[in-house]
mmCIF file of C-alpha atoms in Angstrom:
data_model
loop_
_atom_site.group_PDB
_atom_site.id
_atom_site.type_symbol
_atom_site.label_atom_id
_atom_site.label_comp_id
_atom_site.label_asym_id
_atom_site.label_seq_id
_atom_site.Cartn_x
_atom_site.Cartn_y
_atom_site.Cartn_z
ATOM 1 C CA UNK Y 109 -18.842 28.111 -2.360
ATOM 2 C CA UNK Y 110 -19.774 30.070 0.776
ATOM 3 C CA UNK Y 111 -19.545 28.152 4.030
ATOM 4 C CA UNK Y 112 -19.317 28.445 7.787
ATOM 5 C CA UNK Y 113 -16.974 27.372 10.531
ATOM 6 C CA UNK Y 114 -19.027 26.860 13.693
ATOM 7 C CA UNK Y 115 -17.188 26.565 17.018
ATOM 8 C CA UNK Y 116 -18.383 24.736 20.096
ATOM 9 C CA UNK Y 117 -18.211 27.973 22.111
ATOM 10 C CA UNK Y 118 -20.823 29.577 19.850
ATOM 11 C CA UNK Y 119 -18.600 31.622 17.529
ATOM 12 C CA UNK Y 120 -19.280 31.363 13.780
ATOM 13 C CA UNK Y 121 -16.926 32.395 10.965
ATOM 14 C CA UNK Y 122 -18.118 33.013 7.408
ATOM 15 C CA UNK Y 123 -15.755 32.018 4.622
ATOM 16 C CA UNK Y 124 -15.357 29.766 1.593
ATOM 17 C CA UNK Y 125 -15.459 25.969 1.298
ATOM 18 C CA UNK Y 126 -12.724 24.401 -0.838
ATOM 19 C CA UNK Y 127 -11.541 20.874 -1.384
ATOM 20 C CA UNK Y 128 -14.725 18.797 -1.221
ATOM 21 C CA UNK Y 129 -18.091 20.454 -0.707
ATOM 22 C CA UNK Y 130 -19.989 19.156 2.293
ATOM 23 C CA UNK Y 131 -19.666 19.033 6.045
ATOM 24 C CA UNK Y 132 -17.106 17.891 8.590
ATOM 25 C CA UNK Y 133 -16.981 17.724 12.399
ATOM 26 C CA UNK Y 134 -13.815 17.404 14.467
ATOM 27 C CA UNK Y 135 -11.603 18.768 17.231
ATOM 28 C CA UNK Y 136 -10.294 22.221 16.273
ATOM 29 C CA UNK Y 137 -6.533 22.650 16.831
ATOM 30 C CA UNK Y 138 -3.830 24.914 15.410
ATOM 31 C CA UNK Y 139 -0.365 24.354 13.936
ATOM 32 C CA UNK Y 140 2.278 27.102 13.848
ATOM 33 C CA UNK Y 141 4.450 25.629 11.085
ATOM 34 C CA UNK Y 142 5.240 27.835 8.087
ATOM 35 C CA UNK Y 143 5.900 24.837 5.820
ATOM 36 C CA UNK Y 144 5.183 21.116 5.905
ATOM 37 C CA UNK Y 145 1.436 21.196 5.217
ATOM 38 C CA UNK Y 146 1.712 18.053 3.094
ATOM 39 C CA UNK Y 147 3.302 15.995 5.876
ATOM 40 C CA UNK Y 148 0.844 17.497 8.357
ATOM 41 C CA UNK Y 149 -2.197 16.554 6.275
ATOM 42 C CA UNK Y 150 -1.033 12.945 6.031
ATOM 43 C CA UNK Y 151 0.126 12.539 9.652
ATOM 44 C CA UNK Y 152 -2.109 9.882 11.288
ATOM 45 C CA UNK Y 153 -1.821 11.677 14.642
ATOM 46 C CA UNK Y 154 -4.258 14.276 13.248
ATOM 47 C CA UNK Y 155 -7.053 11.736 12.809
ATOM 48 C CA UNK Y 156 -10.324 13.328 13.966
ATOM 49 C CA UNK Y 157 -8.974 16.883 14.024
ATOM 50 C CA UNK Y 158 -9.689 20.054 12.050
ATOM 51 C CA UNK Y 159 -6.327 21.805 11.729
ATOM 52 C CA UNK Y 160 -5.931 25.588 11.554
ATOM 53 C CA UNK Y 161 -2.723 26.901 9.970
ATOM 54 C CA UNK Y 162 -1.419 30.130 11.524
ATOM 55 C CA UNK Y 163 0.775 30.911 8.507
ATOM 56 C CA UNK Y 164 -1.436 32.879 6.090
ATOM 57 C CA UNK Y 165 -0.491 31.459 2.642
ATOM 58 C CA UNK Y 166 -0.724 27.692 2.242
ATOM 59 C CA UNK Y 167 -0.151 25.582 -0.871
ATOM 60 C CA UNK Y 168 2.534 27.696 -2.558
ATOM 61 C CA UNK Y 169 4.758 24.694 -3.392
ATOM 62 C CA UNK Y 170 1.919 22.288 -4.100
ATOM 63 C CA UNK Y 171 1.909 18.592 -3.255
ATOM 64 C CA UNK Y 172 4.260 15.807 -4.349
ATOM 65 C CA UNK Y 173 3.457 12.136 -3.906
ATOM 66 C CA UNK Y 174 6.822 11.114 -2.402
ATOM 67 C CA UNK Y 175 6.670 12.946 0.919
ATOM 68 C CA UNK Y 176 3.390 11.627 2.306
ATOM 69 C CA UNK Y 177 3.540 10.394 5.906
ATOM 70 C CA UNK Y 178 0.811 7.768 5.395
ATOM 71 C CA UNK Y 179 -1.461 6.396 2.688
ATOM 72 C CA UNK Y 180 -3.622 9.541 2.493
ATOM 73 C CA UNK Y 181 -5.025 12.613 4.217
ATOM 74 C CA UNK Y 182 -5.855 11.983 7.891
ATOM 75 C CA UNK Y 183 -7.133 15.363 9.086
ATOM 76 C CA UNK Y 184 -10.904 15.740 9.479
ATOM 77 C CA UNK Y 185 -10.791 19.280 8.059
ATOM 78 C CA UNK Y 186 -8.332 22.037 7.116
ATOM 79 C CA UNK Y 187 -8.627 25.789 7.790
ATOM 80 C CA UNK Y 188 -6.403 28.416 6.132
ATOM 81 C CA UNK Y 189 -6.460 32.105 5.390
ATOM 82 C CA UNK Y 190 -5.396 32.000 1.745
ATOM 83 C CA UNK Y 191 -4.775 29.258 -0.780
ATOM 84 C CA UNK Y 192 -1.991 29.552 -3.379
ATOM 85 C CA UNK Y 193 -3.735 28.957 -6.699
ATOM 86 C CA UNK Y 194 -0.542 28.649 -8.777
ATOM 87 C CA UNK Y 195 2.024 26.590 -6.830
ATOM 88 C CA UNK Y 196 5.594 26.828 -8.063
ATOM 89 C CA UNK Y 197 8.010 23.999 -7.307
ATOM 90 C CA UNK Y 198 9.806 21.500 -9.521
ATOM 91 C CA UNK Y 199 8.456 18.616 -7.401
ATOM 92 C CA UNK Y 200 4.825 19.754 -7.497
ATOM 93 C CA UNK Y 201 2.478 17.079 -8.878
ATOM 94 C CA UNK Y 202 -0.925 18.320 -7.706
ATOM 95 C CA UNK Y 203 -2.394 21.451 -6.137
ATOM 96 C CA UNK Y 204 -3.458 21.591 -2.508
ATOM 97 C CA UNK Y 205 -7.136 21.794 -3.438
ATOM 98 C CA UNK Y 206 -6.825 18.938 -5.907
ATOM 99 C CA UNK Y 207 -5.186 16.786 -3.230
ATOM 100 C CA UNK Y 208 -7.904 17.591 -0.676
ATOM 101 C CA UNK Y 209 -10.642 16.909 -3.224
ATOM 102 C CA UNK Y 210 -9.004 13.619 -4.177
ATOM 103 C CA UNK Y 211 -9.234 12.515 -0.535
ATOM 104 C CA UNK Y 212 -12.740 13.960 0.087
ATOM 105 C CA UNK Y 213 -11.595 16.500 2.681
ATOM 106 C CA UNK Y 214 -13.787 19.506 3.451
ATOM 107 C CA UNK Y 215 -11.592 22.601 3.905
ATOM 108 C CA UNK Y 216 -12.303 26.230 4.749
ATOM 109 C CA UNK Y 217 -10.546 29.490 3.823
ATOM 110 C CA UNK Y 218 -10.917 33.255 3.775
ATOM 111 C CA UNK Y 219 -10.785 34.059 7.503
ATOM 112 C CA UNK Y 220 -8.169 35.507 9.835
ATOM 113 C CA UNK Y 221 -6.607 32.283 11.088
ATOM 114 C CA UNK Y 222 -4.372 34.104 13.569
ATOM 115 C CA UNK Y 223 -7.433 35.563 15.257
ATOM 116 C CA UNK Y 224 -8.985 32.091 15.269
ATOM 117 C CA UNK Y 225 -5.785 30.735 16.828
ATOM 118 C CA UNK Y 226 -6.087 33.282 19.641
ATOM 119 C CA UNK Y 227 -9.638 32.059 20.241
ATOM 120 C CA UNK Y 228 -8.359 28.475 20.559
ATOM 121 C CA UNK Y 229 -5.457 29.601 22.748
ATOM 122 C CA UNK Y 230 -7.797 31.459 25.119
ATOM 123 C CA UNK Y 231 -10.637 28.919 25.172
ATOM 124 C CA UNK Y 232 -8.722 25.693 24.586
ATOM 125 C CA UNK Y 233 -9.157 23.084 21.844
ATOM 126 C CA UNK Y 234 -12.830 22.538 21.056
ATOM 127 C CA UNK Y 235 -15.116 20.835 18.591
ATOM 128 C CA UNK Y 236 -15.972 22.594 15.349
ATOM 129 C CA UNK Y 237 -18.080 22.102 12.235
ATOM 130 C CA UNK Y 238 -17.209 23.099 8.677
ATOM 131 C CA UNK Y 239 -20.424 23.206 6.657
ATOM 132 C CA UNK Y 240 -21.903 24.483 3.414
ATOM 133 C CA UNK Y 241 -25.399 24.498 4.952
ATOM 134 C CA UNK Y 242 -27.377 26.675 7.356
ATOM 135 C CA UNK Y 243 -27.726 24.484 10.425
ATOM 136 C CA UNK Y 244 -30.289 24.923 13.168
ATOM 137 C CA UNK Y 245 -29.166 25.049 16.797
ATOM 138 C CA UNK Y 246 -30.536 21.559 17.378
ATOM 139 C CA UNK Y 247 -28.598 20.240 14.361
ATOM 140 C CA UNK Y 248 -25.409 21.879 15.624
ATOM 141 C CA UNK Y 249 -25.926 20.395 19.084
ATOM 142 C CA UNK Y 250 -26.588 16.935 17.641
ATOM 143 C CA UNK Y 251 -23.370 17.014 15.587
ATOM 144 C CA UNK Y 252 -21.231 18.078 18.533
ATOM 145 C CA UNK Y 253 -22.750 15.480 20.843
ATOM 146 C CA UNK Y 254 -22.340 12.656 18.336
ATOM 147 C CA UNK Y 255 -18.645 13.339 17.639
ATOM 148 C CA UNK Y 256 -15.889 11.561 19.543
ATOM 149 C CA UNK Y 257 -12.402 10.393 18.621
ATOM 150 C CA UNK Y 258 -12.203 7.273 20.789
ATOM 151 C CA UNK Y 259 -11.623 4.876 17.877
ATOM 152 C CA UNK Y 260 -8.966 7.006 16.142
ATOM 153 C CA UNK Y 261 -6.086 4.554 16.630
ATOM 154 C CA UNK Y 262 -8.026 1.627 15.169
ATOM 155 C CA UNK Y 263 -8.788 3.727 12.074
ATOM 156 C CA UNK Y 264 -5.182 4.643 11.276
ATOM 157 C CA UNK Y 265 -3.307 1.491 12.319
ATOM 158 C CA UNK Y 266 -2.291 -1.181 9.837
ATOM 159 C CA UNK Y 267 -4.760 -4.044 9.567
ATOM 160 C CA UNK Y 268 -2.141 -6.720 8.858
ATOM 161 C CA UNK Y 269 1.303 -7.611 10.160
ATOM 162 C CA UNK Y 270 4.021 -6.767 7.625
ATOM 163 C CA UNK Y 271 7.827 -6.734 7.571
ATOM 164 C CA UNK Y 272 10.424 -4.302 6.223
ATOM 165 C CA UNK Y 273 13.603 -6.283 5.714
ATOM 166 C CA UNK Y 274 16.967 -5.280 7.122
ATOM 167 C CA UNK Y 275 20.172 -6.951 8.295
ATOM 168 C CA UNK Y 276 20.369 -5.279 11.704
ATOM 169 C CA UNK Y 277 18.327 -5.312 14.891
ATOM 170 C CA UNK Y 278 14.880 -6.897 14.735
ATOM 171 C CA UNK Y 279 12.388 -4.347 16.039
ATOM 172 C CA UNK Y 280 8.673 -4.866 16.563
ATOM 173 C CA UNK Y 281 6.730 -1.708 15.728
ATOM 174 C CA UNK Y 282 3.327 -1.231 17.318
ATOM 175 C CA UNK Y 283 1.509 0.888 14.757
ATOM 176 C CA UNK Y 284 -0.815 3.323 16.516
ATOM 177 C CA UNK Y 285 -0.617 5.619 13.470
ATOM 178 C CA UNK Y 286 3.084 5.494 12.673
ATOM 179 C CA UNK Y 287 4.600 8.131 10.383
ATOM 180 C CA UNK Y 288 6.547 6.828 7.416
ATOM 181 C CA UNK Y 289 9.598 8.877 8.324
ATOM 182 C CA UNK Y 290 9.906 7.030 11.627
ATOM 183 C CA UNK Y 291 10.094 3.780 9.682
ATOM 184 C CA UNK Y 292 12.571 5.365 7.251
ATOM 185 C CA UNK Y 293 14.859 6.359 10.127
ATOM 186 C CA UNK Y 294 14.967 2.797 11.442
ATOM 187 C CA UNK Y 295 15.416 1.463 7.896
ATOM 188 C CA UNK Y 296 18.418 3.632 7.088
ATOM 189 C CA UNK Y 297 20.044 2.300 10.251
ATOM 190 C CA UNK Y 298 19.685 -1.243 8.880
ATOM 191 C CA UNK Y 299 16.906 -2.451 11.171
ATOM 192 C CA UNK Y 300 14.558 -5.304 10.302
ATOM 193 C CA UNK Y 301 11.071 -4.065 11.171
ATOM 194 C CA UNK Y 302 8.005 -6.136 11.964
ATOM 195 C CA UNK Y 303 4.989 -3.801 12.017
ATOM 196 C CA UNK Y 304 1.996 -4.928 14.089
ATOM 197 C CA UNK Y 305 -1.605 -3.670 14.253
ATOM 198 C CA UNK Y 306 -2.313 -1.626 17.364
ATOM 199 C CA UNK Y 307 -4.105 -4.426 19.226
ATOM 200 C CA UNK Y 308 -1.821 -7.380 18.427
ATOM 201 C CA UNK Y 309 -1.575 -9.586 21.557
ATOM 202 C CA UNK Y 310 1.825 -9.904 23.218
ATOM 203 C CA UNK Y 311 1.791 -13.703 22.708
ATOM 204 C CA UNK Y 312 1.781 -13.233 18.927
ATOM 205 C CA UNK Y 313 4.474 -10.530 19.001
ATOM 206 C CA UNK Y 314 6.789 -12.750 21.033
ATOM 207 C CA UNK Y 315 6.853 -15.323 18.214
ATOM 208 C CA UNK Y 316 8.898 -12.992 15.993
ATOM 209 C CA UNK Y 317 12.243 -13.262 17.836
ATOM 210 C CA UNK Y 318 12.552 -9.506 18.379
ATOM 211 C CA UNK Y 319 15.423 -7.537 19.900
ATOM 212 C CA UNK Y 320 13.170 -4.710 21.038
ATOM 213 C CA UNK Y 321 9.783 -3.002 20.831
ATOM 214 C CA UNK Y 322 8.942 0.416 19.393
ATOM 215 C CA UNK Y 323 5.680 2.158 20.331
ATOM 216 C CA UNK Y 324 4.664 4.648 17.650
ATOM 217 C CA UNK Y 325 2.958 8.008 17.562
ATOM 218 C CA UNK Y 326 -0.801 8.172 17.054
ATOM 219 C CA UNK Y 327 -4.016 10.063 17.755
ATOM 220 C CA UNK Y 328 -6.394 10.281 20.685
ATOM 221 C CA UNK Y 329 -6.393 9.978 24.463
ATOM 222 C CA UNK Y 330 -3.884 7.377 25.761
ATOM 223 C CA UNK Y 331 -5.928 6.756 28.918
ATOM 224 C CA UNK Y 332 -8.707 5.208 26.828
ATOM 225 C CA UNK Y 333 -6.379 2.552 25.354
ATOM 226 C CA UNK Y 334 -6.581 0.327 28.411
ATOM 227 C CA UNK Y 335 -6.128 -2.919 26.454
ATOM 228 C CA UNK Y 336 -2.968 -1.571 24.828
ATOM 229 C CA UNK Y 337 -1.588 -0.463 28.196
ATOM 230 C CA UNK Y 338 -2.095 -3.950 29.639
ATOM 231 C CA UNK Y 339 -0.437 -5.444 26.561
ATOM 232 C CA UNK Y 340 2.630 -3.189 26.953
ATOM 233 C CA UNK Y 341 3.049 -4.305 30.567
ATOM 234 C CA UNK Y 342 3.764 -7.832 29.308
ATOM 235 C CA UNK Y 343 6.961 -6.629 27.595
ATOM 236 C CA UNK Y 344 8.333 -4.542 30.472
ATOM 237 C CA UNK Y 345 11.522 -6.094 31.819
ATOM 238 C CA UNK Y 346 11.528 -8.752 29.080
ATOM 239 C CA UNK Y 347 12.453 -6.662 26.022
ATOM 240 C CA UNK Y 348 13.876 -3.157 25.582
ATOM 241 C CA UNK Y 349 11.091 -0.667 24.729
ATOM 242 C CA UNK Y 350 11.361 2.734 23.032
ATOM 243 C CA UNK Y 351 8.568 5.092 22.041
ATOM 244 C CA UNK Y 352 7.577 8.397 20.472
ATOM 245 C CA UNK Y 353 4.581 10.648 21.239
ATOM 246 C CA UNK Y 354 1.556 8.409 21.971
ATOM 247 C CA UNK Y 355 4.012 5.574 22.628
ATOM 248 C CA UNK Y 356 5.679 7.749 25.285
ATOM 249 C CA UNK Y 357 2.308 8.442 26.926
ATOM 250 C CA UNK Y 358 1.279 4.780 26.874
ATOM 251 C CA UNK Y 359 4.560 3.791 28.513
ATOM 252 C CA UNK Y 360 3.838 6.261 31.295
ATOM 253 C CA UNK Y 361 0.474 4.590 31.970
ATOM 254 C CA UNK Y 362 1.929 1.080 31.728
ATOM 255 C CA UNK Y 363 4.570 1.901 34.345
ATOM 256 C CA UNK Y 364 2.273 3.633 36.827
ATOM 257 C CA UNK Y 365 2.273 7.230 35.582
ATOM 258 C CA UNK Y 366 -0.545 9.364 34.200
ATOM 259 C CA UNK Y 367 -1.245 11.874 31.423
ATOM 260 C CA UNK Y 368 -3.366 14.993 31.129
ATOM 261 C CA UNK Y 369 -4.835 16.968 28.244
ATOM 262 C CA UNK Y 370 -3.167 20.270 27.373
ATOM 263 C CA UNK Y 371 -5.364 23.325 26.945
ATOM 264 C CA UNK Y 372 -4.494 23.669 23.257
ATOM 265 C CA UNK Y 373 -1.633 21.254 22.639
ATOM 266 C CA UNK Y 374 1.801 21.565 21.059
ATOM 267 C CA UNK Y 375 1.704 21.545 17.258
ATOM 268 C CA UNK Y 376 4.442 23.113 15.164
ATOM 269 C CA UNK Y 377 8.067 22.959 14.065
ATOM 270 C CA UNK Y 378 9.823 25.324 16.469
ATOM 271 C CA UNK Y 379 9.389 24.038 20.032
ATOM 272 C CA UNK Y 380 12.558 24.271 22.176
ATOM 273 C CA UNK Y 381 13.326 21.118 24.164
ATOM 274 C CA UNK Y 382 16.248 20.603 26.520
ATOM 275 C CA UNK Y 383 17.997 17.243 26.566
ATOM 276 C CA UNK Y 384 19.002 17.061 30.226
ATOM 277 C CA UNK Y 385 21.546 14.279 29.682
ATOM 278 C CA UNK Y 386 23.376 16.125 26.897
ATOM 279 C CA UNK Y 387 22.735 19.556 28.463
ATOM 280 C CA UNK Y 388 21.731 20.887 25.045
ATOM 281 C CA UNK Y 389 18.654 22.606 23.628
ATOM 282 C CA UNK Y 390 17.114 21.346 20.393
ATOM 283 C CA UNK Y 391 14.388 22.870 18.225
ATOM 284 C CA UNK Y 392 11.783 20.175 17.691
ATOM 285 C CA UNK Y 393 8.733 19.200 15.672
ATOM 286 C CA UNK Y 394 5.682 18.504 17.832
ATOM 287 C CA UNK Y 395 2.111 17.281 17.445
ATOM 288 C CA UNK Y 396 0.292 16.255 20.600
ATOM 289 C CA UNK Y 397 -2.626 17.239 22.790
ATOM 290 C CA UNK Y 398 -1.698 15.168 25.864
ATOM 291 C CA UNK Y 399 1.400 15.109 28.086
ATOM 292 C CA UNK Y 400 2.732 13.006 30.935
ATOM 293 C CA UNK Y 401 1.930 14.738 34.225
ATOM 294 C CA UNK Y 402 3.004 11.984 36.641
ATOM 295 C CA UNK Y 403 6.314 10.274 35.931
ATOM 296 C CA UNK Y 404 6.512 6.590 36.917
ATOM 297 C CA UNK Y 405 8.837 5.887 39.856
ATOM 298 C CA UNK Y 406 10.961 3.621 37.667
ATOM 299 C CA UNK Y 407 11.615 6.397 35.113
ATOM 300 C CA UNK Y 408 13.691 9.575 35.171
ATOM 301 C CA UNK Y 409 12.978 12.731 33.173
ATOM 302 C CA UNK Y 410 15.403 13.203 30.267
ATOM 303 C CA UNK Y 411 13.805 16.057 28.277
ATOM 304 C CA UNK Y 412 11.716 19.118 29.132
ATOM 305 C CA UNK Y 413 9.820 21.645 27.019
ATOM 306 C CA UNK Y 414 11.284 25.108 27.570
ATOM 307 C CA UNK Y 415 8.009 26.866 26.713
ATOM 308 C CA UNK Y 416 5.944 25.354 29.522
ATOM 309 C CA UNK Y 417 8.327 22.940 31.344
ATOM 310 C CA UNK Y 418 6.182 19.939 30.372
ATOM 311 C CA UNK Y 419 7.819 16.497 30.271
ATOM 312 C CA UNK Y 420 9.238 15.635 26.844
ATOM 313 C CA UNK Y 421 11.254 12.499 27.577
ATOM 314 C CA UNK Y 422 11.762 9.661 30.093
ATOM 315 C CA UNK Y 423 14.182 6.796 30.563
ATOM 316 C CA UNK Y 424 14.938 3.753 32.717
ATOM 317 C CA UNK Y 425 18.410 2.244 32.406
ATOM 318 C CA UNK Y 426 17.374 -0.746 34.509
ATOM 319 C CA UNK Y 427 14.304 -1.608 32.409
ATOM 320 C CA UNK Y 428 15.971 -0.649 29.087
ATOM 321 C CA UNK Y 429 13.173 1.817 28.275
ATOM 322 C CA UNK Y 430 13.371 5.290 26.700
ATOM 323 C CA UNK Y 431 10.753 7.526 25.114
ATOM 324 C CA UNK Y 432 10.148 11.095 23.965
ATOM 325 C CA UNK Y 433 7.018 13.171 23.525
ATOM 326 C CA UNK Y 434 8.128 15.097 20.443
ATOM 327 C CA UNK Y 435 9.007 13.922 16.904
ATOM 328 C CA UNK Y 436 12.736 13.342 16.303
ATOM 329 C CA UNK Y 437 11.934 12.129 12.770
ATOM 330 C CA UNK Y 438 10.698 15.659 11.904
ATOM 331 C CA UNK Y 439 9.021 15.975 8.477
ATOM 332 C CA UNK Y 440 7.788 18.616 8.870
ATOM 333 C CA UNK Y 441 10.341 20.444 10.961
ATOM 334 C CA UNK Y 442 14.026 20.320 11.855
ATOM 335 C CA UNK Y 443 15.910 17.025 11.942
ATOM 336 C CA UNK Y 444 18.172 18.172 14.829
ATOM 337 C CA UNK Y 445 16.936 15.338 17.066
ATOM 338 C CA UNK Y 446 17.487 12.386 14.727
ATOM 339 C CA UNK Y 447 20.323 11.359 17.056
ATOM 340 C CA UNK Y 448 17.614 9.875 19.280
ATOM 341 C CA UNK Y 449 17.169 6.963 16.874
ATOM 342 C CA UNK Y 450 20.812 6.055 17.460
ATOM 343 C CA UNK Y 451 20.262 6.377 21.213
ATOM 344 C CA UNK Y 452 17.179 4.140 20.936
ATOM 345 C CA UNK Y 453 19.171 1.470 19.101
ATOM 346 C CA UNK Y 454 21.958 1.630 21.694
ATOM 347 C CA UNK Y 455 19.367 0.894 24.384
ATOM 348 C CA UNK Y 456 18.014 -2.057 22.396
ATOM 349 C CA UNK Y 457 21.532 -3.431 21.782
ATOM 350 C CA UNK Y 458 22.249 -3.095 25.490
ATOM 351 C CA UNK Y 459 19.212 -5.209 26.318
ATOM 352 C CA UNK Y 460 20.011 -8.090 23.991
#
């Protein structure tokens, strides 16, 4: 069915609706990955966002039900140039369109997504509407004004405390939208995980006899999570703390630093990051729209992004804290940085 992609800056693209017919509003961002669309679609960090894929053909290996990063699709919308109608892979269980329809996701295709990416790059991330209707200017304005992503973390976090048994270190995971492969990486290292909802008070967490705290990835602006930041402060100096992505940003705020929003974010599987302690460069998987711009006095910079020199990692030996901005668990992307999970566990062991 014919549809439109309407951008906040006034541009409109005509194309085709696929997935579920209807309308969707979200923040328009782009991802440069050539593969990994299944993990991307189910990554909770994309809650509230309409994702544009720069690679032109999407869906050529279909979808399998083993490699999901959460319990379903989290993107608000999906924009591609061309959909592969006949996926070919021995693990394929459902087509891309079937998967999107199953999860009631409105998607859009048939436009030059690389041109659209240049628009986002030049203008910055912005709101957008995918619709199968002709909207008036007042309707467009009303939809843009009514959209915000302030409650994204509460939508994607677990609602109940649960445990994943292991014989090793006992780690409390604050779930701000944790990816399954992060949990898998701790599991295969023998850890016993206690996963908490995003707003679990510190007094409850302390009852679980933990060796350390992990702050997960997740969506949205860290500065708005003031209650979470105050909660994190209660663990500083009492338990070792490690974090990834949103967890890294929240640690910055809790320790006296700040974050800022990037013009169009880092989203893809090929971002070069230098580990300053190892003096090595790693190719990393990234998905974030905010970065730390003021490093807390108690922390030192451990990683930098070689594309724009933004801060990608921090550490405090004294406080037993370490965190990175990017995704060492990959999926999608290279697993070159999985060593960080071993480094995290060394920090937690050192704080016992």
